[in-house]
Amino acid sequence: MLDAEGNSPGATEPRRPPVSREERMHTDRRNLPRLLSEAERWFDEALRAALEAAGAAPVSPTQIQLFAVLDEAGTTVSGLARRMGVTRQTAHQAVHGLVTAGLLAQVPDPASARQRLIRRTEEGRRAHRRAERILEGLEEELAARIGRAAADALRAALEAPWGPPPSARAPAVREDERTHAEGTAETEVEET
């Protein structure tokens, strides 16, 4: 049985009113890396769909990423892997698929007899230009959806220099976390 305010007799805390959708969305706020990943996926899926609708052979997200980081002079598979943040094996598989599709070619590296450079073929250059036009259209579509000012602000924030990743610094440990960790360590020592 509930009292006049909707609380159970003997309850230690008053019953909370239901949380609105807006409040829930605010408390379930997604972190920035997740939002960036979702944005990348939005562009990737739209680009792949547009390319396939135009009659291009299906490509994977990794192959799209590889195409985006490949420069005109050519790059080694190891260099592509570093730029993409993937293993050399993953980059090699993506290169192999694009070579088979006739979009990339492997050529000798003039700087090293042991290395081969990956370059776009003529068909690959045409596909790259087509993809760039599609991406420009997608950026315009995004601006129409979220507003030109928001799209421009997003671009400005992403183009701003962020500096190197702060991976060399560990996050500061709060005093209450340190005390808890030390207490846990002492307890473990006493039990052994």
PDB file of C-alpha atoms in Angstrom:
ATOM      1  CA  MET A   1       0.000   0.000   0.000  1.00  0.00           C
ATOM      2  CA  LEU A   2       1.314   3.467  -0.892  1.00  0.00           C
ATOM      3  CA  ASP A   3       0.986   6.678   1.078  1.00  0.00           C
ATOM      4  CA  ALA A   4      -0.390   9.934  -0.381  1.00  0.00           C
ATOM      5  CA  GLU A   5       2.954  10.719  -2.077  1.00  0.00           C
ATOM      6  CA  GLY A   6       3.260   7.301  -3.714  1.00  0.00           C
ATOM      7  CA  ASN A   7       5.806   5.866  -1.247  1.00  0.00           C
ATOM      8  CA  SER A   8       5.683   2.432   0.380  1.00  0.00           C
ATOM      9  CA  PRO A   9       5.368   2.427   4.169  1.00  0.00           C
ATOM     10  CA  GLY A  10       8.797   1.785   5.663  1.00  0.00           C
ATOM     11  CA  ALA A  11      10.624   2.828   2.478  1.00  0.00           C
ATOM     12  CA  THR A  12      13.898   4.564   3.244  1.00  0.00           C
ATOM     13  CA  GLU A  13      13.832   6.845   0.210  1.00  0.00           C
ATOM     14  CA  PRO A  14      10.896   8.596  -1.386  1.00  0.00           C
ATOM     15  CA  ARG A  15       9.844   7.152  -4.718  1.00  0.00           C
ATOM     16  CA  ARG A  16      11.260   9.116  -7.624  1.00  0.00           C
ATOM     17  CA  PRO A  17       9.027  10.337 -10.425  1.00  0.00           C
ATOM     18  CA  PRO A  18       9.537   8.714 -13.831  1.00  0.00           C
ATOM     19  CA  VAL A  19      12.481  10.119 -15.780  1.00  0.00           C
ATOM     20  CA  SER A  20      11.609  11.940 -18.984  1.00  0.00           C
ATOM     21  CA  ARG A  21      13.108  10.881 -22.311  1.00  0.00           C
ATOM     22  CA  GLU A  22      15.100  14.138 -22.470  1.00  0.00           C
ATOM     23  CA  GLU A  23      16.606  13.499 -19.026  1.00  0.00           C
ATOM     24  CA  ARG A  24      17.410   9.905 -19.957  1.00  0.00           C
ATOM     25  CA  MET A  25      19.122  11.018 -23.152  1.00  0.00           C
ATOM     26  CA  HIS A  26      21.180  13.510 -21.171  1.00  0.00           C
ATOM     27  CA  THR A  27      22.278  10.895 -18.630  1.00  0.00           C
ATOM     28  CA  ASP A  28      22.958   8.346 -21.382  1.00  0.00           C
ATOM     29  CA  ARG A  29      25.184  10.846 -23.144  1.00  0.00           C
ATOM     30  CA  ARG A  30      27.464   9.073 -25.595  1.00  0.00           C
ATOM     31  CA  ASN A  31      31.163   9.844 -25.424  1.00  0.00           C
ATOM     32  CA  LEU A  32      32.908  11.726 -28.200  1.00  0.00           C
ATOM     33  CA  PRO A  33      34.862   8.753 -29.660  1.00  0.00           C
ATOM     34  CA  ARG A  34      31.601   6.830 -30.018  1.00  0.00           C
ATOM     35  CA  LEU A  35      29.923   9.814 -31.701  1.00  0.00           C
ATOM     36  CA  LEU A  36      32.860  10.159 -34.100  1.00  0.00           C
ATOM     37  CA  SER A  37      32.663   6.445 -34.932  1.00  0.00           C
ATOM     38  CA  GLU A  38      28.935   6.728 -35.599  1.00  0.00           C
ATOM     39  CA  ALA A  39      29.528   9.746 -37.849  1.00  0.00           C
ATOM     40  CA  GLU A  40      32.220   7.868 -39.762  1.00  0.00           C
ATOM     41  CA  ARG A  41      29.893   4.900 -40.160  1.00  0.00           C
ATOM     42  CA  TRP A  42      27.126   7.240 -41.476  1.00  0.00           C
ATOM     43  CA  PHE A  43      29.456   8.550 -44.185  1.00  0.00           C
ATOM     44  CA  ASP A  44      30.873   5.085 -44.982  1.00  0.00           C
ATOM     45  CA  GLU A  45      27.451   3.476 -45.375  1.00  0.00           C
ATOM     46  CA  ALA A  46      26.128   6.323 -47.517  1.00  0.00           C
ATOM     47  CA  LEU A  47      29.269   6.342 -49.676  1.00  0.00           C
ATOM     48  CA  ARG A  48      29.191   2.576 -50.197  1.00  0.00           C
ATOM     49  CA  ALA A  49      25.483   2.666 -51.074  1.00  0.00           C
ATOM     50  CA  ALA A  50      26.014   5.515 -53.564  1.00  0.00           C
ATOM     51  CA  LEU A  51      28.992   3.769 -55.169  1.00  0.00           C
ATOM     52  CA  GLU A  52      27.082   0.504 -55.519  1.00  0.00           C
ATOM     53  CA  ALA A  53      24.046   2.355 -56.928  1.00  0.00           C
ATOM     54  CA  ALA A  54      26.391   3.868 -59.536  1.00  0.00           C
ATOM     55  CA  GLY A  55      27.511   0.374 -60.543  1.00  0.00           C
ATOM     56  CA  ALA A  56      30.824   0.209 -58.676  1.00  0.00           C
ATOM     57  CA  ALA A  57      31.973  -3.089 -57.225  1.00  0.00           C
ATOM     58  CA  PRO A  58      31.174  -3.441 -53.497  1.00  0.00           C
ATOM     59  CA  VAL A  59      33.965  -2.246 -51.196  1.00  0.00           C
ATOM     60  CA  SER A  60      34.510  -2.718 -47.478  1.00  0.00           C
ATOM     61  CA  PRO A  61      34.859   0.093 -44.919  1.00  0.00           C
ATOM     62  CA  THR A  62      38.557  -0.827 -44.630  1.00  0.00           C
ATOM     63  CA  GLN A  63      39.013  -0.487 -48.389  1.00  0.00           C
ATOM     64  CA  ILE A  64      37.299   2.917 -48.307  1.00  0.00           C
ATOM     65  CA  GLN A  65      39.596   4.013 -45.487  1.00  0.00           C
ATOM     66  CA  LEU A  66      42.650   2.750 -47.378  1.00  0.00           C
ATOM     67  CA  PHE A  67      41.633   4.666 -50.484  1.00  0.00           C
ATOM     68  CA  ALA A  68      41.234   7.829 -48.384  1.00  0.00           C
ATOM     69  CA  VAL A  69      44.733   7.679 -46.857  1.00  0.00           C
ATOM     70  CA  LEU A  70      46.577   6.681 -50.046  1.00  0.00           C
ATOM     71  CA  ASP A  71      48.557   9.568 -51.521  1.00  0.00           C
ATOM     72  CA  GLU A  72      49.292  10.134 -55.205  1.00  0.00           C
ATOM     73  CA  ALA A  73      52.988   9.229 -54.932  1.00  0.00           C
ATOM     74  CA  GLY A  74      52.150   5.800 -53.561  1.00  0.00           C
ATOM     75  CA  THR A  75      52.614   4.260 -50.160  1.00  0.00           C
ATOM     76  CA  THR A  76      53.900   0.969 -48.799  1.00  0.00           C
ATOM     77  CA  VAL A  77      51.492  -1.455 -47.155  1.00  0.00           C
ATOM     78  CA  SER A  78      53.222  -0.776 -43.821  1.00  0.00           C
ATOM     79  CA  GLY A  79      52.728   2.961 -44.300  1.00  0.00           C
ATOM     80  CA  LEU A  80      49.069   2.444 -45.129  1.00  0.00           C
ATOM     81  CA  ALA A  81      48.611   0.270 -42.034  1.00  0.00           C
ATOM     82  CA  ARG A  82      50.122   3.005 -39.822  1.00  0.00           C
ATOM     83  CA  ARG A  83      47.915   5.701 -41.351  1.00  0.00           C
ATOM     84  CA  MET A  84      44.821   3.557 -40.966  1.00  0.00           C
ATOM     85  CA  GLY A  85      45.644   2.355 -37.463  1.00  0.00           C
ATOM     86  CA  VAL A  86      45.293  -1.302 -38.461  1.00  0.00           C
ATOM     87  CA  THR A  87      47.623  -4.274 -38.690  1.00  0.00           C
ATOM     88  CA  ARG A  88      49.811  -4.770 -41.733  1.00  0.00           C
ATOM     89  CA  GLN A  89      47.859  -7.945 -42.447  1.00  0.00           C
ATOM     90  CA  THR A  90      44.528  -6.050 -42.509  1.00  0.00           C
ATOM     91  CA  ALA A  91      45.979  -3.389 -44.812  1.00  0.00           C
ATOM     92  CA  HIS A  92      47.436  -6.095 -47.074  1.00  0.00           C
ATOM     93  CA  GLN A  93      44.042  -7.811 -47.383  1.00  0.00           C
ATOM     94  CA  ALA A  94      42.385  -4.500 -48.318  1.00  0.00           C
ATOM     95  CA  VAL A  95      45.129  -3.769 -50.867  1.00  0.00           C
ATOM     96  CA  HIS A  96      44.793  -7.252 -52.364  1.00  0.00           C
ATOM     97  CA  GLY A  97      41.045  -6.811 -52.877  1.00  0.00           C
ATOM     98  CA  LEU A  98      41.513  -3.407 -54.531  1.00  0.00           C
ATOM     99  CA  VAL A  99      44.353  -4.707 -56.744  1.00  0.00           C
ATOM    100  CA  THR A 100      42.102  -7.584 -57.826  1.00  0.00           C
ATOM    101  CA  ALA A 101      39.341  -5.053 -58.605  1.00  0.00           C
ATOM    102  CA  GLY A 102      41.784  -3.104 -60.794  1.00  0.00           C
ATOM    103  CA  LEU A 103      41.691   0.012 -58.603  1.00  0.00           C
ATOM    104  CA  LEU A 104      45.231  -0.256 -57.201  1.00  0.00           C
ATOM    105  CA  ALA A 105      48.570  -1.460 -58.531  1.00  0.00           C
ATOM    106  CA  GLN A 106      51.794  -2.493 -56.826  1.00  0.00           C
ATOM    107  CA  VAL A 107      54.908  -0.890 -58.305  1.00  0.00           C
ATOM    108  CA  PRO A 108      58.595  -1.088 -57.316  1.00  0.00           C
ATOM    109  CA  ASP A 109      59.670   1.476 -54.717  1.00  0.00           C
ATOM    110  CA  PRO A 110      62.594   3.467 -56.164  1.00  0.00           C
ATOM    111  CA  ALA A 111      63.879   4.070 -52.623  1.00  0.00           C
ATOM    112  CA  SER A 112      64.019   0.389 -51.653  1.00  0.00           C
ATOM    113  CA  ALA A 113      64.358  -2.698 -53.826  1.00  0.00           C
ATOM    114  CA  ARG A 114      62.596  -4.737 -51.119  1.00  0.00           C
ATOM    115  CA  GLN A 115      59.510  -2.517 -50.918  1.00  0.00           C
ATOM    116  CA  ARG A 116      56.580  -2.054 -53.261  1.00  0.00           C
ATOM    117  CA  LEU A 117      54.449   1.055 -53.463  1.00  0.00           C
ATOM    118  CA  ILE A 118      50.693   0.925 -53.698  1.00  0.00           C
ATOM    119  CA  ARG A 119      49.238   3.388 -56.207  1.00  0.00           C
ATOM    120  CA  ARG A 120      45.856   4.039 -57.753  1.00  0.00           C
ATOM    121  CA  THR A 121      45.369   2.828 -61.311  1.00  0.00           C
ATOM    122  CA  GLU A 122      43.640   5.076 -63.841  1.00  0.00           C
ATOM    123  CA  GLU A 123      40.371   3.345 -62.943  1.00  0.00           C
ATOM    124  CA  GLY A 124      41.245   3.856 -59.263  1.00  0.00           C
ATOM    125  CA  ARG A 125      41.765   7.588 -59.841  1.00  0.00           C
ATOM    126  CA  ARG A 126      38.365   7.810 -61.544  1.00  0.00           C
ATOM    127  CA  ALA A 127      36.759   5.928 -58.657  1.00  0.00           C
ATOM    128  CA  HIS A 128      38.507   8.221 -56.169  1.00  0.00           C
ATOM    129  CA  ARG A 129      37.213  11.358 -57.928  1.00  0.00           C
ATOM    130  CA  ARG A 130      33.713   9.834 -58.014  1.00  0.00           C
ATOM    131  CA  ALA A 131      33.920   9.077 -54.275  1.00  0.00           C
ATOM    132  CA  GLU A 132      35.104  12.629 -53.531  1.00  0.00           C
ATOM    133  CA  ARG A 133      32.088  14.056 -55.402  1.00  0.00           C
ATOM    134  CA  ILE A 134      29.762  11.748 -53.474  1.00  0.00           C
ATOM    135  CA  LEU A 135      31.343  12.805 -50.173  1.00  0.00           C
ATOM    136  CA  GLU A 136      30.904  16.475 -51.080  1.00  0.00           C
ATOM    137  CA  GLY A 137      27.220  15.747 -51.694  1.00  0.00           C
ATOM    138  CA  LEU A 138      26.976  13.927 -48.360  1.00  0.00           C
ATOM    139  CA  GLU A 139      28.507  16.921 -46.586  1.00  0.00           C
ATOM    140  CA  GLU A 140      25.851  19.123 -48.205  1.00  0.00           C
ATOM    141  CA  GLU A 141      23.159  16.659 -47.112  1.00  0.00           C
ATOM    142  CA  LEU A 142      24.517  16.771 -43.561  1.00  0.00           C
ATOM    143  CA  ALA A 143      24.489  20.592 -43.613  1.00  0.00           C
ATOM    144  CA  ALA A 144      20.860  20.508 -44.779  1.00  0.00           C
ATOM    145  CA  ARG A 145      19.983  18.190 -41.893  1.00  0.00           C
ATOM    146  CA  ILE A 146      21.891  19.828 -39.008  1.00  0.00           C
ATOM    147  CA  GLY A 147      22.313  23.356 -40.351  1.00  0.00           C
ATOM    148  CA  ARG A 148      25.170  25.001 -42.230  1.00  0.00           C
ATOM    149  CA  ALA A 149      26.566  26.659 -39.068  1.00  0.00           C
ATOM    150  CA  ALA A 150      26.691  23.328 -37.205  1.00  0.00           C
ATOM    151  CA  ALA A 151      28.323  21.561 -40.171  1.00  0.00           C
ATOM    152  CA  ASP A 152      30.911  24.341 -40.509  1.00  0.00           C
ATOM    153  CA  ALA A 153      31.593  24.272 -36.750  1.00  0.00           C
ATOM    154  CA  LEU A 154      32.036  20.492 -36.889  1.00  0.00           C
ATOM    155  CA  ARG A 155      34.539  20.797 -39.731  1.00  0.00           C
ATOM    156  CA  ALA A 156      36.428  23.597 -37.933  1.00  0.00           C
ATOM    157  CA  ALA A 157      36.650  21.551 -34.722  1.00  0.00           C
ATOM    158  CA  LEU A 158      37.922  18.479 -36.560  1.00  0.00           C
ATOM    159  CA  GLU A 159      40.455  20.482 -38.604  1.00  0.00           C
ATOM    160  CA  ALA A 160      41.838  22.306 -35.539  1.00  0.00           C
ATOM    161  CA  PRO A 161      45.205  20.995 -34.306  1.00  0.00           C
ATOM    162  CA  TRP A 162      44.596  18.674 -31.377  1.00  0.00           C
ATOM    163  CA  GLY A 163      48.240  17.972 -30.605  1.00  0.00           C
ATOM    164  CA  PRO A 164      49.595  14.505 -29.895  1.00  0.00           C
ATOM    165  CA  PRO A 165      47.370  12.053 -28.018  1.00  0.00           C
ATOM    166  CA  PRO A 166      47.800  12.338 -24.244  1.00  0.00           C
ATOM    167  CA  SER A 167      48.569   8.611 -23.941  1.00  0.00           C
ATOM    168  CA  ALA A 168      51.812   9.263 -22.048  1.00  0.00           C
ATOM    169  CA  ARG A 169      49.893  10.669 -19.062  1.00  0.00           C
ATOM    170  CA  ALA A 170      47.811   8.423 -16.862  1.00  0.00           C
ATOM    171  CA  PRO A 171      44.580   9.967 -15.578  1.00  0.00           C
ATOM    172  CA  ALA A 172      44.813  11.461 -12.120  1.00  0.00           C
ATOM    173  CA  VAL A 173      43.557   9.166  -9.370  1.00  0.00           C
ATOM    174  CA  ARG A 174      41.101  10.786  -6.979  1.00  0.00           C
ATOM    175  CA  GLU A 175      41.972  10.573  -3.290  1.00  0.00           C
ATOM    176  CA  ASP A 176      38.933   8.394  -2.500  1.00  0.00           C
ATOM    177  CA  GLU A 177      39.968   5.935  -5.248  1.00  0.00           C
ATOM    178  CA  ARG A 178      43.534   5.819  -3.894  1.00  0.00           C
ATOM    179  CA  THR A 179      42.309   5.186  -0.338  1.00  0.00           C
ATOM    180  CA  HIS A 180      39.998   2.420  -1.550  1.00  0.00           C
ATOM    181  CA  ALA A 181      42.774   0.803  -3.588  1.00  0.00           C
ATOM    182  CA  GLU A 182      45.221   1.004  -0.672  1.00  0.00           C
ATOM    183  CA  GLY A 183      42.618  -0.428   1.718  1.00  0.00           C
ATOM    184  CA  THR A 184      41.994  -3.302  -0.660  1.00  0.00           C
ATOM    185  CA  ALA A 185      45.707  -4.026  -0.933  1.00  0.00           C
ATOM    186  CA  GLU A 186      46.107  -4.027   2.869  1.00  0.00           C
ATOM    187  CA  THR A 187      43.145  -6.354   3.278  1.00  0.00           C
ATOM    188  CA  GLU A 188      44.605  -8.759   0.758  1.00  0.00           C
ATOM    189  CA  VAL A 189      47.965  -8.739   2.548  1.00  0.00           C
ATOM    190  CA  GLU A 190      46.322  -9.431   5.919  1.00  0.00           C
ATOM    191  CA  GLU A 191      44.374 -12.374   4.522  1.00  0.00           C
ATOM    192  CA  THR A 192      47.410 -14.137   3.089  1.00  0.00           C
TER     193      THR A 192
END
